Short mmCIF file of N, CA and C in Angstrom, two decimals:
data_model
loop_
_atom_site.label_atom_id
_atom_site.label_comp_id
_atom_site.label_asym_id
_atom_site.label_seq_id
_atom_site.Cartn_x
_atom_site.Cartn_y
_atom_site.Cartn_z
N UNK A 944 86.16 117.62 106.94
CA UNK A 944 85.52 116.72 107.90
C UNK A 944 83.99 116.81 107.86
N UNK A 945 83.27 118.11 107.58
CA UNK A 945 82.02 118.34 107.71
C UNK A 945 81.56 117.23 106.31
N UNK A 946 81.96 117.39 105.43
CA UNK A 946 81.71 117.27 103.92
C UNK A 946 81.66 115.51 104.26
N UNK A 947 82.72 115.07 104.92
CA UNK A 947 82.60 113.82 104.94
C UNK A 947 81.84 112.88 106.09
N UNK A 948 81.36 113.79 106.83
CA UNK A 948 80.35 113.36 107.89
C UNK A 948 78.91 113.27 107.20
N UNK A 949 78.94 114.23 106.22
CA UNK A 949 77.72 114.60 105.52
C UNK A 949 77.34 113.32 105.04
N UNK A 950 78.25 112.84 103.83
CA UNK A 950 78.63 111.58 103.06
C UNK A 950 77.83 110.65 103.83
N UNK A 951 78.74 110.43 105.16
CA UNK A 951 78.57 109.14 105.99
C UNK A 951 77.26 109.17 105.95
N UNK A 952 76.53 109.86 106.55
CA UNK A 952 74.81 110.21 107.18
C UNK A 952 74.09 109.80 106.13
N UNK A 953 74.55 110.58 104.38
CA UNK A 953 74.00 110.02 103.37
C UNK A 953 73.73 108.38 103.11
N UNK A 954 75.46 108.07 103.18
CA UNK A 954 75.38 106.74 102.60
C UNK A 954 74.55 105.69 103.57
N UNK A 955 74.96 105.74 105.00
CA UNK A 955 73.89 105.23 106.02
C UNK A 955 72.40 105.42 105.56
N UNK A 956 72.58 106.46 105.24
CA UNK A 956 70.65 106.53 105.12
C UNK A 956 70.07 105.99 104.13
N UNK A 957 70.68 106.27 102.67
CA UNK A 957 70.84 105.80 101.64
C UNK A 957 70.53 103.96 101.64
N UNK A 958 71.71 103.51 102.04
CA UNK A 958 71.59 101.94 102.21
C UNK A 958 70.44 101.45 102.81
N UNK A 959 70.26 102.05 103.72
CA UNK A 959 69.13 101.15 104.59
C UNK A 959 67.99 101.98 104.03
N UNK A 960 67.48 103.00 103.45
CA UNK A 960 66.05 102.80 102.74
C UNK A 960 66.32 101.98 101.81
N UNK A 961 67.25 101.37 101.24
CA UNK A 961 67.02 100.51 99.76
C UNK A 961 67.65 99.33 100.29
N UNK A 962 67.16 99.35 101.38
CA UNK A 962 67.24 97.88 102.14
C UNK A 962 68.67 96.87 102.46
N UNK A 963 70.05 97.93 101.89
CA UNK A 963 70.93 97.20 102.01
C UNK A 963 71.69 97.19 103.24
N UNK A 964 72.47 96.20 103.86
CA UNK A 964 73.14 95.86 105.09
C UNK A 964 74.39 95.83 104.85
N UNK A 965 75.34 96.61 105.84
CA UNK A 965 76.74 96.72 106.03
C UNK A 965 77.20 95.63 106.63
N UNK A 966 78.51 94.51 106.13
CA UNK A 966 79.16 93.81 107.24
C UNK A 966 80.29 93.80 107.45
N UNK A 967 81.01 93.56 108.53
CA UNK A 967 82.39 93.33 108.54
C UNK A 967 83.24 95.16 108.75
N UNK A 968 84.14 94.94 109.09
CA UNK A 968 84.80 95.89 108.98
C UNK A 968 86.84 95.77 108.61
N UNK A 969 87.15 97.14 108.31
CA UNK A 969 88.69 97.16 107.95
C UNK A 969 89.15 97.77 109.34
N UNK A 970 90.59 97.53 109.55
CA UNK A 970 91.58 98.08 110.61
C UNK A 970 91.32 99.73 110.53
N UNK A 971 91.45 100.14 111.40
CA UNK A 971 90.79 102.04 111.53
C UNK A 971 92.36 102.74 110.73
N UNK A 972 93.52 102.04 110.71
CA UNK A 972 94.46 102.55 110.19
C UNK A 972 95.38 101.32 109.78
N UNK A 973 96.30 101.56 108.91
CA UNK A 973 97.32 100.68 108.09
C UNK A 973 96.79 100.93 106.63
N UNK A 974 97.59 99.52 105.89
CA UNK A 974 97.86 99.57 104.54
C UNK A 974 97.07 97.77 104.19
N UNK A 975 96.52 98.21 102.98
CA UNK A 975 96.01 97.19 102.77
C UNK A 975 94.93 96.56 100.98
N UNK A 976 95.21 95.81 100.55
CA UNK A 976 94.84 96.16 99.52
C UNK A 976 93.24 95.14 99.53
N UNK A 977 91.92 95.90 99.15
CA UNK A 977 90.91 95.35 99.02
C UNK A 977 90.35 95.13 97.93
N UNK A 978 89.87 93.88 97.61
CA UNK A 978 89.34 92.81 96.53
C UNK A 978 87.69 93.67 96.49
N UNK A 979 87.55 94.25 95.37
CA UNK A 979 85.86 94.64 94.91
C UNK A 979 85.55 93.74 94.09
N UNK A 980 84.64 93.13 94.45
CA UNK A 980 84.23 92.01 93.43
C UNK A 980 82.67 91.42 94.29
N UNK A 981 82.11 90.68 92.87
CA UNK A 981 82.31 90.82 91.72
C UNK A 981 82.00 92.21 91.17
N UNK A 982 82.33 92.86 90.50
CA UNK A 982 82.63 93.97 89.74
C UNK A 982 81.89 93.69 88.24
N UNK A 983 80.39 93.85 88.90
CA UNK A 983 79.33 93.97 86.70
C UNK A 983 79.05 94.69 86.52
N UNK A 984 78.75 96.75 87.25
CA UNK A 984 77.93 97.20 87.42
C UNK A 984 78.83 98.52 87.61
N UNK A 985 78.34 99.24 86.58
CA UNK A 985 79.11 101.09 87.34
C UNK A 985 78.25 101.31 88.12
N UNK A 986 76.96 100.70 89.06
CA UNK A 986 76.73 100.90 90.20
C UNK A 986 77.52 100.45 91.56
N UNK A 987 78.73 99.73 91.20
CA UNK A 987 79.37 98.52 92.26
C UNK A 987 80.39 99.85 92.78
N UNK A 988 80.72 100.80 92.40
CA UNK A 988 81.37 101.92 92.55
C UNK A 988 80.51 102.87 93.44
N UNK A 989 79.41 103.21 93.00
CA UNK A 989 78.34 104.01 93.92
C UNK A 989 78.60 103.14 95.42
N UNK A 990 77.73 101.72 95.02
CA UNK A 990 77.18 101.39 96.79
C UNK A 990 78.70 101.15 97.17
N UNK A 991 80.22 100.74 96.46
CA UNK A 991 80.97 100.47 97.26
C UNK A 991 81.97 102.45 98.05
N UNK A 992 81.73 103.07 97.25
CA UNK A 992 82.45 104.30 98.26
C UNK A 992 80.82 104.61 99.38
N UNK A 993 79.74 103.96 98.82
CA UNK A 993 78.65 104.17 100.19
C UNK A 993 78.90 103.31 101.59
N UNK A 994 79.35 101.84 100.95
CA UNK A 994 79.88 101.07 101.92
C UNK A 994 80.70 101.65 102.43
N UNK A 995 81.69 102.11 101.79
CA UNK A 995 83.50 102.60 103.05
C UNK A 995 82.97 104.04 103.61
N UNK A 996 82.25 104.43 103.37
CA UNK A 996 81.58 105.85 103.94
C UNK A 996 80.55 105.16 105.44
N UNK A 997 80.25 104.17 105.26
CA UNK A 997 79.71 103.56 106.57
C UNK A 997 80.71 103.59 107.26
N UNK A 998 81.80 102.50 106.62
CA UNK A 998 82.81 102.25 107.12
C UNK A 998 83.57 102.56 108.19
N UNK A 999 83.44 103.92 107.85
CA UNK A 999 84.23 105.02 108.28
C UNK A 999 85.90 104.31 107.89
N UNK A 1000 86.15 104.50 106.71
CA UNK A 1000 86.94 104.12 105.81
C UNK A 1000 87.33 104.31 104.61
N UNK A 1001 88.33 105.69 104.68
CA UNK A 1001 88.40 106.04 102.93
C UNK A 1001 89.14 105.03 102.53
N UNK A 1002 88.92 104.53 101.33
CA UNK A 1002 89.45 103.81 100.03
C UNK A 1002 90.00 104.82 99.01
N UNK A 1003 90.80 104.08 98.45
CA UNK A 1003 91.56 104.52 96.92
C UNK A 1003 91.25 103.76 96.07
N UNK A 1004 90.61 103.90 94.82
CA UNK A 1004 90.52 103.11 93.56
C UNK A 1004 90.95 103.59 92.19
N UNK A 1005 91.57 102.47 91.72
CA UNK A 1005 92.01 103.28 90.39
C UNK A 1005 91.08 103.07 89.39
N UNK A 1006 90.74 104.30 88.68
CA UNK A 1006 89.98 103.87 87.48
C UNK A 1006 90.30 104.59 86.21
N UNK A 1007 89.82 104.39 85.12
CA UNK A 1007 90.14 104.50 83.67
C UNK A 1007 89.84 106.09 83.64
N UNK A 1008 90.92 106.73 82.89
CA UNK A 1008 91.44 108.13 82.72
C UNK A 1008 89.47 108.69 82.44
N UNK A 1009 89.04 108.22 81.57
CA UNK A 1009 87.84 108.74 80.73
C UNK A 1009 86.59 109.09 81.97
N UNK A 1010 86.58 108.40 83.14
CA UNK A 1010 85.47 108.97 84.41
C UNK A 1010 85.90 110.26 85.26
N UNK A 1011 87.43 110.24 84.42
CA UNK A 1011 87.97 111.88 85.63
C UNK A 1011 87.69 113.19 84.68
N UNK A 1012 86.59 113.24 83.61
CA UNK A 1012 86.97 114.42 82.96
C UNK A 1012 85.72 115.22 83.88
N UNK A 1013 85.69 116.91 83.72
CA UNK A 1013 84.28 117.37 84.38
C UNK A 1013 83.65 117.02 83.66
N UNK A 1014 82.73 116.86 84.21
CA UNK A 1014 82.11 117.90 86.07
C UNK A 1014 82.69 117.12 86.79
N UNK A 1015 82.91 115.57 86.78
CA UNK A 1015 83.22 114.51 87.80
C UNK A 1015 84.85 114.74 88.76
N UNK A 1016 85.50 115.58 87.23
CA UNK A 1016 87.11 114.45 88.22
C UNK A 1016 87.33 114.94 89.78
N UNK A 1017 86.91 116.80 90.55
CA UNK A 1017 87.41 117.25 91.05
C UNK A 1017 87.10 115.71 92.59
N UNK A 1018 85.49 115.30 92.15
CA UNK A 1018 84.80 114.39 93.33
C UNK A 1018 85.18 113.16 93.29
N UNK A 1019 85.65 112.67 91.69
CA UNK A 1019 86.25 111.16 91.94
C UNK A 1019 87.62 111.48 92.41
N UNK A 1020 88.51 112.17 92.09
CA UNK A 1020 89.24 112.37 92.80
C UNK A 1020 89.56 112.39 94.66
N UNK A 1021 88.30 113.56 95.31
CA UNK A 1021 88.00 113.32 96.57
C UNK A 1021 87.78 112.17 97.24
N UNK A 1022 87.19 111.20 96.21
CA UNK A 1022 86.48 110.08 96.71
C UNK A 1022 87.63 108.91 96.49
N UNK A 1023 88.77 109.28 96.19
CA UNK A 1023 89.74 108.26 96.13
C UNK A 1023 90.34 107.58 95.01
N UNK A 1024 89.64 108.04 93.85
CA UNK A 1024 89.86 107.81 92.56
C UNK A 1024 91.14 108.17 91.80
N UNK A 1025 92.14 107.55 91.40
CA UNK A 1025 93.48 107.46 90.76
C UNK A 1025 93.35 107.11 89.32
N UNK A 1026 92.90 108.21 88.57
CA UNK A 1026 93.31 108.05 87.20
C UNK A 1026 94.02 107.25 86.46
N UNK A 1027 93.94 106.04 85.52
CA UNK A 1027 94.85 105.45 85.22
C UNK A 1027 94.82 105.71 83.85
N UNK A 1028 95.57 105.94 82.72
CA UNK A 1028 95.78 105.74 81.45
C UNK A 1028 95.61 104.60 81.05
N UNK A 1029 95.09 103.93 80.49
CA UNK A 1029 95.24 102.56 79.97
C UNK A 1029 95.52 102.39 78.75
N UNK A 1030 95.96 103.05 78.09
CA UNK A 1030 96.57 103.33 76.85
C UNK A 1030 97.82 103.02 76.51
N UNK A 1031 98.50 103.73 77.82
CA UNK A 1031 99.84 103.23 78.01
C UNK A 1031 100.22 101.86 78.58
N UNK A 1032 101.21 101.20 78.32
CA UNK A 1032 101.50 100.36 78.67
C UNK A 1032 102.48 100.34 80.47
N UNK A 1033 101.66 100.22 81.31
CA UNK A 1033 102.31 100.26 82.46
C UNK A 1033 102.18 99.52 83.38
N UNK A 1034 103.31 98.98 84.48
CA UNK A 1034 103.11 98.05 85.02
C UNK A 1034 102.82 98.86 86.29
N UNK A 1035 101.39 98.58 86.94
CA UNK A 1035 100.25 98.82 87.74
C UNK A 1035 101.07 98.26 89.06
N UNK A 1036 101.37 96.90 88.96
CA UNK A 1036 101.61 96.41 90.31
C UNK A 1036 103.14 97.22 90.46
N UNK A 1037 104.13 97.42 89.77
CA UNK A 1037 105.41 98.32 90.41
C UNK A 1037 104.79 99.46 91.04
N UNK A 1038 103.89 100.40 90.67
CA UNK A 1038 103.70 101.10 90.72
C UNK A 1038 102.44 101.31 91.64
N UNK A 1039 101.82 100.23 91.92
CA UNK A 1039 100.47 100.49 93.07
C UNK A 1039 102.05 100.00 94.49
N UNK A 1040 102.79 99.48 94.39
CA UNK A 1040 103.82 98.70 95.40
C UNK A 1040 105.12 99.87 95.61
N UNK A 1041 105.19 100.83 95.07
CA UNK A 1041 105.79 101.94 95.40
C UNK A 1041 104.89 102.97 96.41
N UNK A 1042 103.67 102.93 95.89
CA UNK A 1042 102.70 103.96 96.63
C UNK A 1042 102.62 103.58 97.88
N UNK A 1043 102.32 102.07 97.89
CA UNK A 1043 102.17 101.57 99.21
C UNK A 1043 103.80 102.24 100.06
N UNK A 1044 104.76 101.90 99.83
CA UNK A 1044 105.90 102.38 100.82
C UNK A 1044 106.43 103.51 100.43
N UNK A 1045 105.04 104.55 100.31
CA UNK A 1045 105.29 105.77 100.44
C UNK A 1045 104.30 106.30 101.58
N UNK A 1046 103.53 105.87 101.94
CA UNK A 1046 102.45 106.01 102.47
C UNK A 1046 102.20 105.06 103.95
N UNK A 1047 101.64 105.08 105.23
CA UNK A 1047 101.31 105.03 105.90
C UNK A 1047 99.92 104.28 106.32
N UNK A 1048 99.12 104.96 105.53
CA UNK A 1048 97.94 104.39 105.62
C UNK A 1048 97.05 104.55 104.38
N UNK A 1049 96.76 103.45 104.00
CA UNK A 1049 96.11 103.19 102.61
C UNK A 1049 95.29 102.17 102.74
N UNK A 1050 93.52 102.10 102.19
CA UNK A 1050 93.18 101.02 101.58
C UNK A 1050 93.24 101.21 100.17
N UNK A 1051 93.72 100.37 99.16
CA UNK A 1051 93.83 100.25 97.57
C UNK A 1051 92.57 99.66 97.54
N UNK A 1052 91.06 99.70 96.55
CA UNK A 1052 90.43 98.68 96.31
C UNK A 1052 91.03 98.46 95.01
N UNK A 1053 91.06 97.09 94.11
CA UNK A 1053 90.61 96.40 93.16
C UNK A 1053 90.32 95.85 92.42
N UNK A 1054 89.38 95.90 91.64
CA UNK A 1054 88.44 94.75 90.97
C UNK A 1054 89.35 93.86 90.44
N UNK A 1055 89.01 92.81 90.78
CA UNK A 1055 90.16 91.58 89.54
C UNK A 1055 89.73 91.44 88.33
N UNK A 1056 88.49 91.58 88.30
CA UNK A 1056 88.02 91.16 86.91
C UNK A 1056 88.43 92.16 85.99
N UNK A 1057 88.92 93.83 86.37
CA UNK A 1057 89.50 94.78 85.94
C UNK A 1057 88.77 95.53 84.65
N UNK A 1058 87.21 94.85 84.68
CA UNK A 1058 86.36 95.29 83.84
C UNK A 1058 84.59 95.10 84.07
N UNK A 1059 83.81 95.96 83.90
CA UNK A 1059 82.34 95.25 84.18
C UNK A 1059 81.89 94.35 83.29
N UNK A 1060 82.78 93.98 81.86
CA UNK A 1060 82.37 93.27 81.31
C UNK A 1060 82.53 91.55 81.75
N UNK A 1061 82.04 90.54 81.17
CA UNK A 1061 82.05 88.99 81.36
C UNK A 1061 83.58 88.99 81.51
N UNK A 1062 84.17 88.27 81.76
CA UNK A 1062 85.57 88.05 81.56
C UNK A 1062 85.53 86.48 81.91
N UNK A 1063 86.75 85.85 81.17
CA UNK A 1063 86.93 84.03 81.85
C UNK A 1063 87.52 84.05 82.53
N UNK A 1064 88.50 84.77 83.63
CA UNK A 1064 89.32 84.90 84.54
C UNK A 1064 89.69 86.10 85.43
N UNK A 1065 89.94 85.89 86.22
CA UNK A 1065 90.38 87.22 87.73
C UNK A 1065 91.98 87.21 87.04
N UNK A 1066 92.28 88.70 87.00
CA UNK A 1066 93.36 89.29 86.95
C UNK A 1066 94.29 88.97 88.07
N UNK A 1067 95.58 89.13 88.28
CA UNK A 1067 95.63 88.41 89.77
C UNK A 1067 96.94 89.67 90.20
N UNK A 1068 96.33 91.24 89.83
CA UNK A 1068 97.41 91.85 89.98
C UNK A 1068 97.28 92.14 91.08
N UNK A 1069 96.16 92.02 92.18
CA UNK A 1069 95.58 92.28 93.66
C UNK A 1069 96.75 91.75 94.04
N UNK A 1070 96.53 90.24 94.23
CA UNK A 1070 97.36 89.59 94.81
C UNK A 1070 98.93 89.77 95.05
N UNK A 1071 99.82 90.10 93.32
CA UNK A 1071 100.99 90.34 93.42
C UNK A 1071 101.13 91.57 94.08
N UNK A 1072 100.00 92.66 93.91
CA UNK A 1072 100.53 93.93 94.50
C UNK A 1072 100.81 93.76 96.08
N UNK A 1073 99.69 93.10 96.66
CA UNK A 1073 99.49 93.07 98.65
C UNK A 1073 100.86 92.18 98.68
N UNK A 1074 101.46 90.98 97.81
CA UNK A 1074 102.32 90.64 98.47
C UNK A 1074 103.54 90.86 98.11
N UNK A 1075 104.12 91.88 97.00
CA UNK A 1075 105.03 92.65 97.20
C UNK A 1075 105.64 93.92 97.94
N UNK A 1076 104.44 94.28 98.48
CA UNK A 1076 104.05 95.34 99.18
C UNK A 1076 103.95 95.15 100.64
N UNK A 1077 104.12 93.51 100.97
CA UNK A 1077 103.74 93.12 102.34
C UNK A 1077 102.87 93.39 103.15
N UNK A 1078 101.43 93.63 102.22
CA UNK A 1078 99.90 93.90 103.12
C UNK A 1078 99.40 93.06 103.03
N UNK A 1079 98.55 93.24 103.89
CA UNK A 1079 97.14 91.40 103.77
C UNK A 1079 96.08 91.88 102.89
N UNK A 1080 95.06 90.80 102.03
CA UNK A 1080 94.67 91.55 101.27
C UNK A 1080 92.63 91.28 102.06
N UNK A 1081 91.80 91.82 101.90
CA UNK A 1081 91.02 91.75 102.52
C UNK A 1081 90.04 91.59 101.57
N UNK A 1082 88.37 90.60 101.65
CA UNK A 1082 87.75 90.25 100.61
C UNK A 1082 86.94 91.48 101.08
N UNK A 1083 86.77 92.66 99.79
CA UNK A 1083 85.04 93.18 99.72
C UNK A 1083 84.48 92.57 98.69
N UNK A 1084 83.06 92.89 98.91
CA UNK A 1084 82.00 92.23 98.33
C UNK A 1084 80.69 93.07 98.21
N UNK A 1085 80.17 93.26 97.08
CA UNK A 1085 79.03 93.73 96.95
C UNK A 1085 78.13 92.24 96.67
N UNK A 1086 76.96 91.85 97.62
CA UNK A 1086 75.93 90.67 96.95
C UNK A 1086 74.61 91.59 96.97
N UNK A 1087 74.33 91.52 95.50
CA UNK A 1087 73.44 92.63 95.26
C UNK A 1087 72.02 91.44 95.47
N UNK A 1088 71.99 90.17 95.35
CA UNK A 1088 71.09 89.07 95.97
C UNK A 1088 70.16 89.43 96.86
N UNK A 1089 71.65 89.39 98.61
CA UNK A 1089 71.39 89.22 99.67
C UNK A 1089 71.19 90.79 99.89
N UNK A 1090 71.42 91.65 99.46
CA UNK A 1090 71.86 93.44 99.78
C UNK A 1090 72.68 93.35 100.75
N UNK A 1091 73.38 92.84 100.65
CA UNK A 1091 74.54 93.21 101.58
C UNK A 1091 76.31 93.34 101.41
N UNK A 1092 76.72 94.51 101.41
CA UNK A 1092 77.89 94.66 101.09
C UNK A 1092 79.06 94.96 102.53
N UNK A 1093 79.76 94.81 102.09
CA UNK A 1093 81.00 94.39 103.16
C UNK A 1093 82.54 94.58 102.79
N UNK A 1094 82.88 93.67 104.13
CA UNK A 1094 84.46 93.28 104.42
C UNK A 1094 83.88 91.64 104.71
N UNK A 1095 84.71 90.93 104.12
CA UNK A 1095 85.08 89.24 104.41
C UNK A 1095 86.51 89.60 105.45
N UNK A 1096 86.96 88.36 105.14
CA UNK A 1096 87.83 87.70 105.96
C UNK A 1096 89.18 88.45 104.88
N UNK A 1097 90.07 88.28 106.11
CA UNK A 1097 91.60 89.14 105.71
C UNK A 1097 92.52 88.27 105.22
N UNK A 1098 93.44 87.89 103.74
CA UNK A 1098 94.35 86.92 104.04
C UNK A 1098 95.53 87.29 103.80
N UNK A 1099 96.30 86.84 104.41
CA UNK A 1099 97.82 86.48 104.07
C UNK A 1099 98.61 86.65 102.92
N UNK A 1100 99.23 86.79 101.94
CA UNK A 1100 99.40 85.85 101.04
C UNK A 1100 101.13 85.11 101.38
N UNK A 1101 101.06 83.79 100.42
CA UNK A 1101 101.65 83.04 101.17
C UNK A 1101 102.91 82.94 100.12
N UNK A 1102 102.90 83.80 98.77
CA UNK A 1102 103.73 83.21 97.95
C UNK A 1102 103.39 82.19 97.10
N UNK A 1103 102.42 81.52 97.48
CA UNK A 1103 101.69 80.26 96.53
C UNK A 1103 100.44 80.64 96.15
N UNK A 1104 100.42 81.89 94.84
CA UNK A 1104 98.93 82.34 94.39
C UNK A 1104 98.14 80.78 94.33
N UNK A 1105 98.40 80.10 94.00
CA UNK A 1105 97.19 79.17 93.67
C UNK A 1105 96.48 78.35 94.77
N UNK A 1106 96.96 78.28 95.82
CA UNK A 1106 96.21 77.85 97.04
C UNK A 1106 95.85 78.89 97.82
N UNK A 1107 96.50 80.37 97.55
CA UNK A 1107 96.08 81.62 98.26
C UNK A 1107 94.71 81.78 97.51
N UNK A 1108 94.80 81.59 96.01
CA UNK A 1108 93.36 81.97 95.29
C UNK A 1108 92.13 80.47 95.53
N UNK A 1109 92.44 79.47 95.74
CA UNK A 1109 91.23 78.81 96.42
C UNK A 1109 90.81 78.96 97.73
N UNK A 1110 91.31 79.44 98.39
CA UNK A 1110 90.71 80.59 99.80
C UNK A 1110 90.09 81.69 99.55
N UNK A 1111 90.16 82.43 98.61
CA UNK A 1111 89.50 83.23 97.85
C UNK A 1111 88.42 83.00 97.37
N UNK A 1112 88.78 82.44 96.39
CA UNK A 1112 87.44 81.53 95.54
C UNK A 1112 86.54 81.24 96.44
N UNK A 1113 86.78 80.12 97.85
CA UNK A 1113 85.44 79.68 98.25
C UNK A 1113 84.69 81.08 98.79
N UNK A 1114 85.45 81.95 99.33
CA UNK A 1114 84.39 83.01 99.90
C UNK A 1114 83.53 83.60 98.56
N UNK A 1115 83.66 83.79 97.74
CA UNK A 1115 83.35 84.77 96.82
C UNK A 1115 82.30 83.50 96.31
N UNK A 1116 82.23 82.29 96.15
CA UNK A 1116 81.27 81.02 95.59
C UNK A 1116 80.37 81.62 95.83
N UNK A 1117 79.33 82.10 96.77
CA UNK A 1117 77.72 82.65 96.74
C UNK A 1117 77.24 84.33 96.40
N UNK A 1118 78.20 85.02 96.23
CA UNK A 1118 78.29 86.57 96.06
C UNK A 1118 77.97 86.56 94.98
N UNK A 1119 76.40 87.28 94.50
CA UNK A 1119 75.96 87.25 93.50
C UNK A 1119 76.15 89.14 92.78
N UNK A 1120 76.46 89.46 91.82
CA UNK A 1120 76.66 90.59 91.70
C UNK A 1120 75.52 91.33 90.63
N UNK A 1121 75.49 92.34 90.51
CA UNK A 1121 74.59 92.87 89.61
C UNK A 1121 73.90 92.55 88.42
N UNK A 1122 74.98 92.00 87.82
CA UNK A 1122 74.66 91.19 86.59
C UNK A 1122 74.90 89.98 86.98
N UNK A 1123 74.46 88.91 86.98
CA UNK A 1123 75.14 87.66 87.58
C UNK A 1123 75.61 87.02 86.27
N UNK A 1124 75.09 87.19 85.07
CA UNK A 1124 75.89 86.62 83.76
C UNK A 1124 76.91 87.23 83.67
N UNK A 1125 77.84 88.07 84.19
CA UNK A 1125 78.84 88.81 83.68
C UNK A 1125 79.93 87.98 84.92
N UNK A 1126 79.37 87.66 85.77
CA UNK A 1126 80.24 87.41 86.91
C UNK A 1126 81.02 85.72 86.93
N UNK A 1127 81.72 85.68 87.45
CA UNK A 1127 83.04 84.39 86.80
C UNK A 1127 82.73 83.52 87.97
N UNK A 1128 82.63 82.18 87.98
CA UNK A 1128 81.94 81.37 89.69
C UNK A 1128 83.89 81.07 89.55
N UNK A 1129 84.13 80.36 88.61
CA UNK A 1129 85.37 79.79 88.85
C UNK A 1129 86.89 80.28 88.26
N UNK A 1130 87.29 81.12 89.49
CA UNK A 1130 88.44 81.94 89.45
C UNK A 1130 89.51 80.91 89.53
N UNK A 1131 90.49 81.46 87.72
CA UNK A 1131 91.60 80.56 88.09
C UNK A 1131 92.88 81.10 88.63
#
């Protein structure tokens, strides 16, 4: 608890000398899977566990086996980080949708674009995971523009990805991200 009060004080302090603003917030408890995006920047990882440290909101993110070796893994680990192999061939959403109904209280973040590189399309395993899993899925956002990172609006999903993802889409239309050439305006 000390260690993570510490954090908080940091990341608060942190943000606002470099001028950035917290918005929005998540439920203080439940299950829920959150959208990081746009996602150009192995900085979008820094300010976003600084954001959920405002929050007062641990997150879980999965990331690629190769960021958990030391000195790092014992803290990405702490910080919510789930090792993934990507080598292997595995299906992510069975397996992020088991965790969920093992568990109680979870935020999952992530990224659709599932890479910092350009990509022509959002992955859309967010989506299948929150709604096999029966959670709502909630927009974060880093706009490295405006400096302001967050929680958007919470949705549903309805079973119909493609009108669930143009509710999506329009929020995310002005969220400019680190790289803004790497970042996708039109998610299909």
């Amino acid at each position: 608890p000390v260690i993570k009060t510490i954090f908080r004080l940091l990341s608060v302090l942190t943000l606002k000398l470099s001028g950035w603003k917290v918005q929005g917030h998540l439920p203080a408890t439940g299950k829920c899977v959150m959208i990081a995006a746009p996602h150009t920047s192995n900085w979008d990882l820094v300010y976003m566990l600084m954001v959920s440290f405002a929050l007062k909101r641990p997150i879980y993110w999965l990331g690629k086996e190769q960021i958990f070796k030391f000195p790092f893994k014992s803290f990405m680990k702490w910080a919510g980080g789930i090792p993934v192999d990507r080598s292997q061939s595995t299906n992510m959403v069975d397996y992020a949708v088991k965790v969920f109904q093992s568990v109680d209280n979870m935020v999952l973040t992530v990224p659709p674009e599932g890479t910092r590189s350009k990509v022509v399309y959002w992955r859309t395993g967010f989506y299948h995971i929150a709604h096999q899993a029966g959670v709502p899925i909630y927009l974060g956002f880093l706009d490295y523009k405006k400096k302001i990172g967050g929680i958007g609006p919470k949705v549903i999903t309805s079973g119909n990805i493609e009108e669930d993802m143009v509710e999506i889409k329009k929020f995310y239309q002005d969220v400019q991200g680190r790289h803004p050439s790497k970042h996708i305006k039109d998610i299909h």
